[in-house]
mmCIF file of C-alpha atoms in Angstrom:
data_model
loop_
_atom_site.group_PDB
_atom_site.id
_atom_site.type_symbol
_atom_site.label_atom_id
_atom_site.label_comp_id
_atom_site.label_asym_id
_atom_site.label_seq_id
_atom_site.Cartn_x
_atom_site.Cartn_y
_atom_site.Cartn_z
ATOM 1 C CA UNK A 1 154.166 46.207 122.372
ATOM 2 C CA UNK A 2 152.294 47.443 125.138
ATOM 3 C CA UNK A 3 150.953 50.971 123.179
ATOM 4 C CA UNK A 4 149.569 48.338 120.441
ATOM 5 C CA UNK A 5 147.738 45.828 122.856
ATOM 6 C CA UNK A 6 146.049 49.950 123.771
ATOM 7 C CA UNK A 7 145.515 50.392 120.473
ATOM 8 C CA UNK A 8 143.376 46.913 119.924
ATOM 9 C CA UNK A 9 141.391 47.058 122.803
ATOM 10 C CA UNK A 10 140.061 50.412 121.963
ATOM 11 C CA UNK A 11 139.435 49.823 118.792
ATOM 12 C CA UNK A 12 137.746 46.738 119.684
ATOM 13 C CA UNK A 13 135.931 48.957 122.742
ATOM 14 C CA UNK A 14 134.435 51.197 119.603
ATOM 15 C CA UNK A 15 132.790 48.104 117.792
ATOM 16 C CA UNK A 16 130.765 46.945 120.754
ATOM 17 C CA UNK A 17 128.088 47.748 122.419
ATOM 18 C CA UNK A 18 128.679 48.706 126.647
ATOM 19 C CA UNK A 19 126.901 46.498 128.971
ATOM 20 C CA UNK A 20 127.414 45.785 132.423
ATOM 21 C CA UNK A 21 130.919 43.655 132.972
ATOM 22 C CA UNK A 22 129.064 42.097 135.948
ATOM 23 C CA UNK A 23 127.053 40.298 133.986
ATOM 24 C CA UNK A 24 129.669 39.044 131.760
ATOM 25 C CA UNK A 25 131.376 37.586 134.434
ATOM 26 C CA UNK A 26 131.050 33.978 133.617
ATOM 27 C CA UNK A 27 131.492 32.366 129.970
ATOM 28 C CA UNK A 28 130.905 28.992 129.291
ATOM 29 C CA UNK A 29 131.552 29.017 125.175
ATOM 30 C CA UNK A 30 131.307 26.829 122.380
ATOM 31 C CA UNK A 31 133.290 27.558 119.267
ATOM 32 C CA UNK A 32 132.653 26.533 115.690
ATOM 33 C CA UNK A 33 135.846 26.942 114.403
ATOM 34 C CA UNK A 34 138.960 26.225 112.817
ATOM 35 C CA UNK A 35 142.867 26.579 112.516
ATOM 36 C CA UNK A 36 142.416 30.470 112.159
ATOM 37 C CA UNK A 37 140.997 30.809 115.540
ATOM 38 C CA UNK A 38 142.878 27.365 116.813
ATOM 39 C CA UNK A 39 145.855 26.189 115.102
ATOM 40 C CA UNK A 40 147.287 23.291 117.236
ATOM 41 C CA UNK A 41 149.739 21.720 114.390
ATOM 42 C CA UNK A 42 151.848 25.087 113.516
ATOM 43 C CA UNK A 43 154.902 24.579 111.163
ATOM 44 C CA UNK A 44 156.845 26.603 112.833
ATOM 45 C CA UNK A 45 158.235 26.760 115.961
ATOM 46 C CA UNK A 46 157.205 23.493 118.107
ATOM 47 C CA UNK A 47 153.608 22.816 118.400
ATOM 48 C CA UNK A 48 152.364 25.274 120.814
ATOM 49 C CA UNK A 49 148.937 25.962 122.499
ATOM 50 C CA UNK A 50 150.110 29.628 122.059
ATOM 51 C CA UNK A 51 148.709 29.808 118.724
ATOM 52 C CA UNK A 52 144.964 29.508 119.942
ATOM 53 C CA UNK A 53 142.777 32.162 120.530
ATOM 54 C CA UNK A 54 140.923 30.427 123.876
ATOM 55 C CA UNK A 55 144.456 30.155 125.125
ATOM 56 C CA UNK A 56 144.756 34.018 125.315
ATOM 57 C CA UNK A 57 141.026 34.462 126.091
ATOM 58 C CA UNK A 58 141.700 32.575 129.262
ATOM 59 C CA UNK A 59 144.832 34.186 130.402
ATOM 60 C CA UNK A 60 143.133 37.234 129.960
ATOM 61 C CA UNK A 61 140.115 36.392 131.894
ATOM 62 C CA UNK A 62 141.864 34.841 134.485
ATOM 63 C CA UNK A 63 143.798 38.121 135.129
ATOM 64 C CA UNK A 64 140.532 40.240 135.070
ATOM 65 C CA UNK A 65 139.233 37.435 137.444
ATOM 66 C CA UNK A 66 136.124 36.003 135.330
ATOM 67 C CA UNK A 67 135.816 32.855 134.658
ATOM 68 C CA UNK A 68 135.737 31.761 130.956
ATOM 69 C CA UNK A 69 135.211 27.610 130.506
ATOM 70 C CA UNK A 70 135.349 26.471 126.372
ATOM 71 C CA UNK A 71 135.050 23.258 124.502
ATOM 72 C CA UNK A 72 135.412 23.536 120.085
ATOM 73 C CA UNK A 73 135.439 21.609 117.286
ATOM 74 C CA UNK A 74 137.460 21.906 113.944
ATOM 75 C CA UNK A 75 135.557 22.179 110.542
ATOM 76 C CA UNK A 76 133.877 24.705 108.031
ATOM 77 C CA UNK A 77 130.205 25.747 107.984
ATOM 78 C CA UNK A 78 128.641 22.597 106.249
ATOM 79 C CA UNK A 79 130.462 20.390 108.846
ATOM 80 C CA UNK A 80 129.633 22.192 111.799
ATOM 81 C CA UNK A 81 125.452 21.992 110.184
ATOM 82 C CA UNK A 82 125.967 18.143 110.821
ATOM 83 C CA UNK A 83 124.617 18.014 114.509
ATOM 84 C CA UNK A 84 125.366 17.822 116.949
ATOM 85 C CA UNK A 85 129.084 19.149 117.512
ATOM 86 C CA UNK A 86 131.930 16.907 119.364
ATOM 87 C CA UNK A 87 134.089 18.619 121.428
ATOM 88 C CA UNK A 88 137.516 18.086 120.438
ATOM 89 C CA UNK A 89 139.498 20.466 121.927
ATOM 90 C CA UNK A 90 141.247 20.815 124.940
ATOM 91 C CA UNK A 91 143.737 23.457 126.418
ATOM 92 C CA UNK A 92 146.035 23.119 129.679
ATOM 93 C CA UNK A 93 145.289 26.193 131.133
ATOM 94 C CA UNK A 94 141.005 25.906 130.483
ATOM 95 C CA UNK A 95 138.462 24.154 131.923
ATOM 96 C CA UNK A 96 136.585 22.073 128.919
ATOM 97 C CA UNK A 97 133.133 23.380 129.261
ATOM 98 C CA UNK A 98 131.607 20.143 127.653
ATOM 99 C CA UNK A 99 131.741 16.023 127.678
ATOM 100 C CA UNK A 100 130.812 15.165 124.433
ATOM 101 C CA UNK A 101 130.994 11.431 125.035
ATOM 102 C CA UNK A 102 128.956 11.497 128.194
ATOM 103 C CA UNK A 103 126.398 14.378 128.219
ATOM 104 C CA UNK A 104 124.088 16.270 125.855
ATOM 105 C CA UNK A 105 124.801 19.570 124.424
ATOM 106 C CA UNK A 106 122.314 21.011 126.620
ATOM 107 C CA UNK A 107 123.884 20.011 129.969
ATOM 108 C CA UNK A 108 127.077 22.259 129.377
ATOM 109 C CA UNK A 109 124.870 25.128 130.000
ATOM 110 C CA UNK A 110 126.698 27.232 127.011
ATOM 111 C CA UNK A 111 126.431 31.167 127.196
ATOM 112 C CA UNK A 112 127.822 32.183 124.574
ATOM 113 C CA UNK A 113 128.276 30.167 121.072
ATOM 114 C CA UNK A 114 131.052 31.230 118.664
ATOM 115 C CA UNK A 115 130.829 30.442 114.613
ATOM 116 C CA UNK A 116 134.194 31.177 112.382
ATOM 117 C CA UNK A 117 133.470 31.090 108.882
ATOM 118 C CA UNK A 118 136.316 29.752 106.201
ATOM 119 C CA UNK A 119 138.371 32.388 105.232
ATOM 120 C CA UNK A 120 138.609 31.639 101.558
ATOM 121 C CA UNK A 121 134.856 31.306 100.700
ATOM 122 C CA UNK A 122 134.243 35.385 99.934
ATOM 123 C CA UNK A 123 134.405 34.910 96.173
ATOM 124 C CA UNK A 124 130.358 34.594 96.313
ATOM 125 C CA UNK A 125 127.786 35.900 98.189
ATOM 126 C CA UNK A 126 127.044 34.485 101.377
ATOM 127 C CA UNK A 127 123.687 33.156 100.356
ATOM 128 C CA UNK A 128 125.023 30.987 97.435
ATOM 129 C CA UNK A 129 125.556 27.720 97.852
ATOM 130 C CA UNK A 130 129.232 26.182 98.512
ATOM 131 C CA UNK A 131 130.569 24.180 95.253
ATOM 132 C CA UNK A 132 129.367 20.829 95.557
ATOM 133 C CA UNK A 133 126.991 21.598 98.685
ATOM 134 C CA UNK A 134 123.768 21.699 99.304
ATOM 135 C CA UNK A 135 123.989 24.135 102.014
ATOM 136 C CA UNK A 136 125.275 28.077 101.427
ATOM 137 C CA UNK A 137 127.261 29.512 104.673
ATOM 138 C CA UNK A 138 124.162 31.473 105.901
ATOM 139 C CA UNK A 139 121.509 28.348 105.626
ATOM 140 C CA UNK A 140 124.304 26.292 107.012
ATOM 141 C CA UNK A 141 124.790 29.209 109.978
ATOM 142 C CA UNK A 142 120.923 29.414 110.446
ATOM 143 C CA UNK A 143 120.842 25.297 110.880
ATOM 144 C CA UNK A 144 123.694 25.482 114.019
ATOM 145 C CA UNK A 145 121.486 28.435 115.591
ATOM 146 C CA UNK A 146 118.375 26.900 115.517
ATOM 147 C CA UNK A 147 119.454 24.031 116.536
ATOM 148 C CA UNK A 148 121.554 25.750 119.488
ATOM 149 C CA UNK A 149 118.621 27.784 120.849
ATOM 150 C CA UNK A 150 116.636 24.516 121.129
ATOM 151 C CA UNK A 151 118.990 23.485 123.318
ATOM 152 C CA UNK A 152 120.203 26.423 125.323
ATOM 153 C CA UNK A 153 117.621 29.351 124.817
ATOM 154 C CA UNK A 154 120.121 32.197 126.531
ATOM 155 C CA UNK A 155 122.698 31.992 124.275
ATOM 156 C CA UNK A 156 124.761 34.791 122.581
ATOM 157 C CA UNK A 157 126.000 34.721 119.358
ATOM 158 C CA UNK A 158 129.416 35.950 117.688
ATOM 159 C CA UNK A 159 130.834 35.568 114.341
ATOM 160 C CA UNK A 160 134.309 35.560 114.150
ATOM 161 C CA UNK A 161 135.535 37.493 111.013
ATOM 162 C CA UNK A 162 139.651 36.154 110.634
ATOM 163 C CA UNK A 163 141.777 37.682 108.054
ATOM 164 C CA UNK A 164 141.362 36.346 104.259
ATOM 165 C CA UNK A 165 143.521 33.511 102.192
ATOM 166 C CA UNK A 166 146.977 34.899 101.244
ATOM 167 C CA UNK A 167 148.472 32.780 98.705
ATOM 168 C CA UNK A 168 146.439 34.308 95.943
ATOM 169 C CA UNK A 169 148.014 37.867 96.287
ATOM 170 C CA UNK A 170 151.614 35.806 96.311
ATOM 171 C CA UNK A 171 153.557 35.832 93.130
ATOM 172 C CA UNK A 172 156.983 34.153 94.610
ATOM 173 C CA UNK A 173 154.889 32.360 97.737
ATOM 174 C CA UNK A 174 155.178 33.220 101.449
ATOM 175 C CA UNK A 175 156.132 36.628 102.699
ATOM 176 C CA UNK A 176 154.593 38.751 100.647
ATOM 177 C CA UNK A 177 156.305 41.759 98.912
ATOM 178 C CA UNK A 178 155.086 45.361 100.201
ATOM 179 C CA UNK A 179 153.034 45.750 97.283
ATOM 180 C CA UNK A 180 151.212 42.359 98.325
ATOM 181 C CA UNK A 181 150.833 43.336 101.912
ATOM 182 C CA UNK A 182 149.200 46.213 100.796
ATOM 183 C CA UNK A 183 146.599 44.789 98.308
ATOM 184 C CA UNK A 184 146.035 42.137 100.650
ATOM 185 C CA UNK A 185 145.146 44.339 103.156
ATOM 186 C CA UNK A 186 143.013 46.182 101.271
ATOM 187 C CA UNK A 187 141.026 43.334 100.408
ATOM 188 C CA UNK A 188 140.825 42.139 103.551
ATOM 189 C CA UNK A 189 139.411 45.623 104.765
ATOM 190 C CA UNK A 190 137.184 46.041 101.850
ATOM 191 C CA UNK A 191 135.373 43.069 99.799
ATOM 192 C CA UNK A 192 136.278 40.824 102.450
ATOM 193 C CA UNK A 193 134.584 42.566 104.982
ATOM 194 C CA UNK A 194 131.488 43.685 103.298
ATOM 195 C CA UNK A 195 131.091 40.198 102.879
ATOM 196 C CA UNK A 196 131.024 39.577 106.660
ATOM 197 C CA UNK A 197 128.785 42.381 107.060
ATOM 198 C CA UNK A 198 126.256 41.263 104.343
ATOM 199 C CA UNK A 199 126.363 37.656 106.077
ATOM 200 C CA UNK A 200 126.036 39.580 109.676
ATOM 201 C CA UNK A 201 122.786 41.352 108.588
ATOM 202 C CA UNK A 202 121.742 38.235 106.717
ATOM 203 C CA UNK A 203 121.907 35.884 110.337
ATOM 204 C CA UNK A 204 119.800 38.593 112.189
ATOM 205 C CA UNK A 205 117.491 38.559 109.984
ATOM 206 C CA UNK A 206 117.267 35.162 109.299
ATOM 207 C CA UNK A 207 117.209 33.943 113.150
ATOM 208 C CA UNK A 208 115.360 36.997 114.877
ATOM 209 C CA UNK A 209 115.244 35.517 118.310
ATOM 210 C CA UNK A 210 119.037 35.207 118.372
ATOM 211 C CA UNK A 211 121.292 37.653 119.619
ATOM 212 C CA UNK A 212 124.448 37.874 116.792
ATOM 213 C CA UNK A 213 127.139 40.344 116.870
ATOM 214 C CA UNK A 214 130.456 39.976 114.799
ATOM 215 C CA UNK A 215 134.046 40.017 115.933
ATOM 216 C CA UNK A 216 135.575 41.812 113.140
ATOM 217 C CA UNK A 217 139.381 40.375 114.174
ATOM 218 C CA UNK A 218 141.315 40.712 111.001
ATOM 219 C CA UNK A 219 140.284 44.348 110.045
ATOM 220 C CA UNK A 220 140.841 45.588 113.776
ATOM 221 C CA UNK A 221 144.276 43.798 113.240
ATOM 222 C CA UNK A 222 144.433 45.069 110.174
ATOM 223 C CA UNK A 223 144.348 48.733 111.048
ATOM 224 C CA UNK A 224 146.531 48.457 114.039
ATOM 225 C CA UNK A 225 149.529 47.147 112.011
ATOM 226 C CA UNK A 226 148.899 50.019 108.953
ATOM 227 C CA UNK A 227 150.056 52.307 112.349
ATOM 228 C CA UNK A 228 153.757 53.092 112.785
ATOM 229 C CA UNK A 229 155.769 51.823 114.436
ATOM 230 C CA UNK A 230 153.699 48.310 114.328
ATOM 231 C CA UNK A 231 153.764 49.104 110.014
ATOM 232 C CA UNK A 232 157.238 47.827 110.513
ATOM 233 C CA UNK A 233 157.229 44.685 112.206
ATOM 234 C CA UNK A 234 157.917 41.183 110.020
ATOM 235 C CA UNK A 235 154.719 39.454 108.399
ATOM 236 C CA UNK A 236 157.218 36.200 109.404
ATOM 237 C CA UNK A 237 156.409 37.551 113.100
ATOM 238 C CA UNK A 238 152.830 37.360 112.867
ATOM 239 C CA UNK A 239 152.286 34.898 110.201
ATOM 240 C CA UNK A 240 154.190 31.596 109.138
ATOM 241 C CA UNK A 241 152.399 30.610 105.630
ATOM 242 C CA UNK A 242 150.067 31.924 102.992
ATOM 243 C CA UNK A 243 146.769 30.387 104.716
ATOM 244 C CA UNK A 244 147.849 32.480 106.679
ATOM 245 C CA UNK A 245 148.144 31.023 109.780
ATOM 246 C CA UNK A 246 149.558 33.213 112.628
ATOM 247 C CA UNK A 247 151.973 33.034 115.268
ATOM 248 C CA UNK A 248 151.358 33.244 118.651
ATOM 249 C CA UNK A 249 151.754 36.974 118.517
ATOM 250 C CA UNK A 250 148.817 37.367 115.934
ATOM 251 C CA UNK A 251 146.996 35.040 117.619
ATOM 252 C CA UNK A 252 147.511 36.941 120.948
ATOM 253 C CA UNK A 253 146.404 40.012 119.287
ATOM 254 C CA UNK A 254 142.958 38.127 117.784
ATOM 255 C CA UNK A 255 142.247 37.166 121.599
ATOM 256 C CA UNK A 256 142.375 40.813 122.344
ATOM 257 C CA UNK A 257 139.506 42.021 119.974
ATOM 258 C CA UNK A 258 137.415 38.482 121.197
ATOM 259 C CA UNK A 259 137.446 39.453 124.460
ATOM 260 C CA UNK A 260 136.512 42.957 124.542
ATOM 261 C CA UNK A 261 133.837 41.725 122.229
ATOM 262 C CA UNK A 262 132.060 38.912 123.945
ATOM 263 C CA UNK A 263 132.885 40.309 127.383
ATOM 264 C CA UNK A 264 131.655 43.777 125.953
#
């Protein structure tokens, strides 16, 4: 495995800018998220913190010796608009970076803020309204920014681009056939991206005075397992249902490309 966790971390290397690792030292983050970037009630095996990309982000960190505190909350983009957040999750091996229930947002002293967008909402443009919202995932983005920066006004942004919904490219449900595999991946690396791009460009434009970068995640995974010999290892070994969520292998791998990313 170790030639693959290479193969991610250069990748990721290419997609970010270089800035000076002493000044990424120390990362005290707050993540927008949900079951794609933490999944805490896996199927299959026994609940584990293992599938959670802060779990690898701190084991990593720790062994690079910086210093990387996090508190998250679960929900999609017109949740997370409703402000402010809670934090609701918690990890053994990581400091939580925020007391919801006894301090303002603004006390945790964020750095960097992380926003993960519902994989299974790239059927329309980013600027159109959810079904039954009043809120479209970049209005709803542009609401937790604004009101982030009033808070903290040296934060960094990321966008965390997962991997799409699976069950639609599933004829006989979970693993998919190699055909399936293949056109998933294809949308995943082509519509499904562009849409992450288009909603990129959309939040820099729309919120000038923030810094926003994305994490593409799922097409940097993407590529790495189209390479032999990682082409032939089980989808059951990286993914246990057609949500998909991962095990803690994919998740592992996800942590990689976040961390080279927001520690640039």
């Amino acid at each position: 495995m170790k030639r693959g966790i290479f193969a991610v971390v250069a990748l990721a290397a290419l997609l970010t800018s270089s800035v000076s690792a002493q000044d990424q030292k120390d990362i005290r983050n707050f993540i927008f998220g949900h079951s794609l970037i933490h999944h805490e009630f896996q199927l299959n095996p026994t609940p584990s913190q293992e599938t959670s990309v802060p779990y690898w982000f701190q084991e990593l960190s720790e062994h690079a010796n910086h210093s990387y505190d996090v508190s998250g909350q679960y929900g999609f983009l017109p949740q997370h608009a409703n402000l402010p957040p809670m934090a609701q999750w918690g990890f053994d091996n990581i400091a939580g970076a925020w007391d919801s229930d006894n301090e303002p947002f603004s006390a945790a002293d964020f750095s960097h803020i992380l926003v993960a967008p519902g994989n299974f909402i790239q059927w329309q443009g980013p600027a159109v309204n959810y079904p039954m919202e009043s809120v479209s995932p970049i209005s709803a983005t542009e609401t937790i920014f604004e009101w982030c920066l009033q808070q903290e006004d040296s934060l960094k942004f990321y966008i965390y681009e997962s991997w799409p919904d699976m069950a639609e490219y599933l004829s006989n449900g979970f693993p998919p056939s190699e055909g399936e595999w293949s056109n998933y991946n294809d949308y995943l690396n082509d519509d499904f991206h562009n849409w992450f791009l288009e909603y990129q460009d959309a939040m820099m434009e729309t919120v000038p005075e923030a810094c926003v970068k994305m994490i593409p995640v799922g097409p940097v995974i993407s590529q790495l397992l189209k390479q032999s010999p990682y082409n032939e290892i089980s989808i059951e070994n990286l993914y246990e249902d057609d949500a998909p969520h991962g095990r803690p292998s994919l998740y592992f791998l996800a942590s990689l490309v976040t961390y080279m990313a927001m520690y640039e």
